[in-house]
Amino acid sequence: MKQTELTTAIAANQAAFGLFLDDEQIARLDEFYMLIMEQNALLHLVGPCSAEEFAIRHILESLLLLNYLPETATFADVGTGAGLPSIPCLVVRPGLKAILIESKEKKTAFLTSAINKLGLEERVSVINKQFAELPWPDVSHVTSRALDRFSQHLPRLFKWSGRATRILFGGPNLGDALNGQKISFERDLIPMSQQRFIYHIK
């Protein structure tokens, strides 16, 4: 495996996230990172950060989703943006399938290109719409990490997602919003973070 700043950071920090990735998996995650960096200045896929920050905040954090998914789950990623958390999970676990929902057309074009280059096209569908415009896709799990105005969308997201298990990434404000909607949840603090959580709602 070619050593880069990102691969070094993943290898150095993965144990803190309970992960033990092999060299091939890390190399493919580095390929995904490079695809994002090639388009980031134009598309603003992620905020400015170092390779180490990207490894921790975006790659390793996204892979925590695997703790909540069965080996062969089909899930929807709402407001996926750069493909986070879904694409790192699809790279690492070959039994997963996903529907990526993104309303911005240019980001959808990036996602389609990245999925093809990473060889994931047989397991992933990309839809260029608002989630509320879509019929329920009949998946077992729904995740979201970067949905705009997350708290405002909660009532519609929960109505839309039916009986699916929801796995949401967010800060304390998301917990306040869930409590305000009288939605029961469990939450886990994200490693190397003080105020970011994964909210698990069955």
mmCIF file of N, CA, C and O in Angstrom, residues 97-139:
data_model
loop_
_atom_site.group_PDB
_atom_site.id
_atom_site.type_symbol
_atom_site.label_atom_id
_atom_site.label_comp_id
_atom_site.label_asym_id
_atom_site.label_seq_id
_atom_site.Cartn_x
_atom_site.Cartn_y
_atom_site.Cartn_z
ATOM 1 N N LYS A 97 -25.730 -2.800 0.368
ATOM 2 C CA LYS A 97 -26.262 -2.066 -0.775
ATOM 3 C C LYS A 97 -26.846 -0.759 -0.258
ATOM 4 O O LYS A 97 -27.254 -0.678 0.906
ATOM 5 N N ALA A 98 -26.890 0.256 -1.118
ATOM 6 C CA ALA A 98 -27.349 1.567 -0.643
ATOM 7 C C ALA A 98 -28.051 2.356 -1.724
ATOM 8 O O ALA A 98 -27.793 2.181 -2.922
ATOM 9 N N ILE A 99 -28.947 3.229 -1.271
ATOM 10 C CA ILE A 99 -29.563 4.247 -2.100
ATOM 11 C C ILE A 99 -29.096 5.587 -1.576
ATOM 12 O O ILE A 99 -29.323 5.917 -0.411
ATOM 13 N N LEU A 100 -28.400 6.347 -2.411
ATOM 14 C CA LEU A 100 -27.859 7.646 -2.024
ATOM 15 C C LEU A 100 -28.791 8.731 -2.551
ATOM 16 O O LEU A 100 -29.020 8.816 -3.757
ATOM 17 N N ILE A 101 -29.308 9.546 -1.641
ATOM 18 C CA ILE A 101 -30.283 10.576 -1.999
ATOM 19 C C ILE A 101 -29.642 11.939 -1.802
ATOM 20 O O ILE A 101 -29.234 12.291 -0.697
ATOM 21 N N GLU A 102 -29.538 12.702 -2.894
ATOM 22 C CA GLU A 102 -28.862 14.005 -2.863
ATOM 23 C C GLU A 102 -29.601 14.957 -3.804
ATOM 24 O O GLU A 102 -29.796 14.649 -4.977
ATOM 25 N N SER A 103 -30.000 16.111 -3.286
ATOM 26 C CA SER A 103 -30.831 17.026 -4.071
ATOM 27 C C SER A 103 -30.037 17.929 -5.013
ATOM 28 O O SER A 103 -30.606 18.475 -5.954
ATOM 29 N N LYS A 104 -28.742 18.089 -4.777
ATOM 30 C CA LYS A 104 -27.931 18.983 -5.618
ATOM 31 C C LYS A 104 -27.374 18.213 -6.810
ATOM 32 O O LYS A 104 -26.647 17.236 -6.649
ATOM 33 N N GLU A 105 -27.695 18.699 -8.003
ATOM 34 C CA GLU A 105 -27.389 17.953 -9.226
ATOM 35 C C GLU A 105 -25.890 17.735 -9.423
ATOM 36 O O GLU A 105 -25.458 16.647 -9.809
ATOM 37 N N LYS A 106 -25.075 18.745 -9.163
ATOM 38 C CA LYS A 106 -23.635 18.593 -9.375
ATOM 39 C C LYS A 106 -23.028 17.578 -8.414
ATOM 40 O O LYS A 106 -22.116 16.819 -8.777
ATOM 41 N N LYS A 107 -23.536 17.558 -7.187
ATOM 42 C CA LYS A 107 -23.047 16.559 -6.235
ATOM 43 C C LYS A 107 -23.499 15.162 -6.638
ATOM 44 O O LYS A 107 -22.761 14.187 -6.473
ATOM 45 N N THR A 108 -24.686 15.055 -7.199
ATOM 46 C CA THR A 108 -25.159 13.766 -7.695
ATOM 47 C C THR A 108 -24.262 13.261 -8.815
ATOM 48 O O THR A 108 -23.936 12.068 -8.877
ATOM 49 N N ALA A 109 -23.850 14.159 -9.705
ATOM 50 C CA ALA A 109 -22.939 13.774 -10.790
ATOM 51 C C ALA A 109 -21.610 13.291 -10.224
ATOM 52 O O ALA A 109 -21.034 12.302 -10.705
ATOM 53 N N PHE A 110 -21.103 13.980 -9.191
ATOM 54 C CA PHE A 110 -19.867 13.524 -8.549
ATOM 55 C C PHE A 110 -20.049 12.135 -7.965
ATOM 56 O O PHE A 110 -19.193 11.254 -8.129
ATOM 57 N N LEU A 111 -21.148 11.911 -7.258
ATOM 58 C CA LEU A 111 -21.389 10.613 -6.618
ATOM 59 C C LEU A 111 -21.430 9.492 -7.643
ATOM 60 O O LEU A 111 -20.827 8.429 -7.445
ATOM 61 N N THR A 112 -22.121 9.725 -8.742
ATOM 62 C CA THR A 112 -22.211 8.703 -9.782
ATOM 63 C C THR A 112 -20.833 8.367 -10.336
ATOM 64 O O THR A 112 -20.485 7.190 -10.522
ATOM 65 N N SER A 113 -20.018 9.389 -10.589
ATOM 66 C CA SER A 113 -18.668 9.177 -11.098
ATOM 67 C C SER A 113 -17.805 8.430 -10.084
ATOM 68 O O SER A 113 -17.088 7.471 -10.428
ATOM 69 N N ALA A 114 -17.870 8.850 -8.821
ATOM 70 C CA ALA A 114 -17.052 8.217 -7.783
ATOM 71 C C ALA A 114 -17.432 6.755 -7.599
ATOM 72 O O ALA A 114 -16.561 5.877 -7.456
ATOM 73 N N ILE A 115 -18.720 6.473 -7.602
ATOM 74 C CA ILE A 115 -19.183 5.096 -7.429
ATOM 75 C C ILE A 115 -18.679 4.211 -8.564
ATOM 76 O O ILE A 115 -18.238 3.076 -8.344
ATOM 77 N N ASN A 116 -18.717 4.725 -9.776
ATOM 78 C CA ASN A 116 -18.213 3.963 -10.926
ATOM 79 C C ASN A 116 -16.713 3.718 -10.808
ATOM 80 O O ASN A 116 -16.230 2.607 -11.063
ATOM 81 N N LYS A 117 -15.969 4.737 -10.423
ATOM 82 C CA LYS A 117 -14.508 4.593 -10.317
ATOM 83 C C LYS A 117 -14.106 3.653 -9.191
ATOM 84 O O LYS A 117 -13.062 2.996 -9.264
ATOM 85 N N LEU A 118 -14.935 3.579 -8.162
ATOM 86 C CA LEU A 118 -14.646 2.682 -7.044
ATOM 87 C C LEU A 118 -15.226 1.284 -7.246
ATOM 88 O O LEU A 118 -15.059 0.414 -6.395
ATOM 89 N N GLY A 119 -15.913 1.066 -8.371
ATOM 90 C CA GLY A 119 -16.458 -0.245 -8.676
ATOM 91 C C GLY A 119 -17.646 -0.647 -7.823
ATOM 92 O O GLY A 119 -17.876 -1.832 -7.573
ATOM 93 N N LEU A 120 -18.438 0.332 -7.405
ATOM 94 C CA LEU A 120 -19.576 0.072 -6.525
ATOM 95 C C LEU A 120 -20.922 0.145 -7.241
ATOM 96 O O LEU A 120 -21.965 0.017 -6.599
ATOM 97 N N GLU A 121 -20.907 0.332 -8.552
ATOM 98 C CA GLU A 121 -22.141 0.662 -9.269
ATOM 99 C C GLU A 121 -23.206 -0.432 -9.186
ATOM 100 O O GLU A 121 -24.401 -0.146 -9.287
ATOM 101 N N GLU A 122 -22.819 -1.685 -8.988
ATOM 102 C CA GLU A 122 -23.819 -2.756 -8.918
ATOM 103 C C GLU A 122 -24.541 -2.792 -7.572
ATOM 104 O O GLU A 122 -25.577 -3.459 -7.446
ATOM 105 N N ARG A 123 -24.008 -2.071 -6.595
ATOM 106 C CA ARG A 123 -24.602 -2.115 -5.252
ATOM 107 C C ARG A 123 -25.200 -0.778 -4.810
ATOM 108 O O ARG A 123 -25.708 -0.664 -3.705
ATOM 109 N N VAL A 124 -25.142 0.230 -5.671
ATOM 110 C CA VAL A 124 -25.537 1.580 -5.258
ATOM 111 C C VAL A 124 -26.413 2.233 -6.315
ATOM 112 O O VAL A 124 -26.126 2.152 -7.512
ATOM 113 N N SER A 125 -27.467 2.890 -5.851
ATOM 114 C CA SER A 125 -28.275 3.765 -6.705
ATOM 115 C C SER A 125 -28.148 5.192 -6.196
ATOM 116 O O SER A 125 -28.120 5.417 -4.987
ATOM 117 N N VAL A 126 -28.073 6.148 -7.111
ATOM 118 C CA VAL A 126 -27.994 7.564 -6.748
ATOM 119 C C VAL A 126 -29.242 8.256 -7.280
ATOM 120 O O VAL A 126 -29.581 8.114 -8.451
ATOM 121 N N ILE A 127 -29.916 8.994 -6.405
ATOM 122 C CA ILE A 127 -31.161 9.663 -6.784
ATOM 123 C C ILE A 127 -31.026 11.160 -6.536
ATOM 124 O O ILE A 127 -30.694 11.586 -5.427
ATOM 125 N N ASN A 128 -31.298 11.950 -7.564
ATOM 126 C CA ASN A 128 -31.168 13.405 -7.485
ATOM 127 C C ASN A 128 -32.532 14.031 -7.176
ATOM 128 O O ASN A 128 -33.204 14.569 -8.047
ATOM 129 N N LYS A 129 -32.941 13.915 -5.898
ATOM 130 C CA LYS A 129 -34.195 14.508 -5.451
ATOM 131 C C LYS A 129 -34.125 14.796 -3.960
ATOM 132 O O LYS A 129 -33.233 14.313 -3.258
ATOM 133 N N GLN A 130 -35.068 15.589 -3.463
ATOM 134 C CA GLN A 130 -35.293 15.686 -2.028
ATOM 135 C C GLN A 130 -35.928 14.383 -1.561
ATOM 136 O O GLN A 130 -36.761 13.803 -2.261
ATOM 137 N N PHE A 131 -35.550 13.936 -0.376
ATOM 138 C CA PHE A 131 -36.083 12.649 0.074
ATOM 139 C C PHE A 131 -37.613 12.659 0.138
ATOM 140 O O PHE A 131 -38.263 11.653 -0.170
ATOM 141 N N ALA A 132 -38.197 13.801 0.522
ATOM 142 C CA ALA A 132 -39.654 13.871 0.680
ATOM 143 C C ALA A 132 -40.392 13.755 -0.651
ATOM 144 O O ALA A 132 -41.601 13.505 -0.672
ATOM 145 N N GLU A 133 -39.671 13.934 -1.772
ATOM 146 C CA GLU A 133 -40.280 13.812 -3.094
ATOM 147 C C GLU A 133 -40.333 12.360 -3.570
ATOM 148 O O GLU A 133 -40.940 12.075 -4.599
ATOM 149 N N LEU A 134 -39.709 11.466 -2.837
ATOM 150 C CA LEU A 134 -39.559 10.083 -3.277
ATOM 151 C C LEU A 134 -40.550 9.162 -2.584
ATOM 152 O O LEU A 134 -40.889 9.374 -1.423
ATOM 153 N N PRO A 135 -40.984 8.111 -3.272
ATOM 154 C CA PRO A 135 -41.711 7.058 -2.572
ATOM 155 C C PRO A 135 -40.753 6.332 -1.629
ATOM 156 O O PRO A 135 -39.535 6.353 -1.821
ATOM 157 N N TRP A 136 -41.285 5.726 -0.613
ATOM 158 C CA TRP A 136 -40.448 4.989 0.332
ATOM 159 C C TRP A 136 -39.675 3.884 -0.389
ATOM 160 O O TRP A 136 -40.253 3.047 -1.086
ATOM 161 N N PRO A 137 -38.345 3.849 -0.263
ATOM 162 C CA PRO A 137 -37.553 2.891 -1.039
ATOM 163 C C PRO A 137 -37.481 1.487 -0.453
ATOM 164 O O PRO A 137 -36.774 0.641 -0.978
ATOM 165 N N ASP A 138 -38.189 1.212 0.643
ATOM 166 C CA ASP A 138 -38.255 -0.117 1.235
ATOM 167 C C ASP A 138 -36.864 -0.639 1.603
ATOM 168 O O ASP A 138 -36.417 -1.682 1.103
ATOM 169 N N VAL A 139 -36.193 0.097 2.472
ATOM 170 C CA VAL A 139 -34.893 -0.312 2.992
ATOM 171 C C VAL A 139 -35.026 -0.597 4.484
ATOM 172 O O VAL A 139 -35.975 -0.171 5.139
#
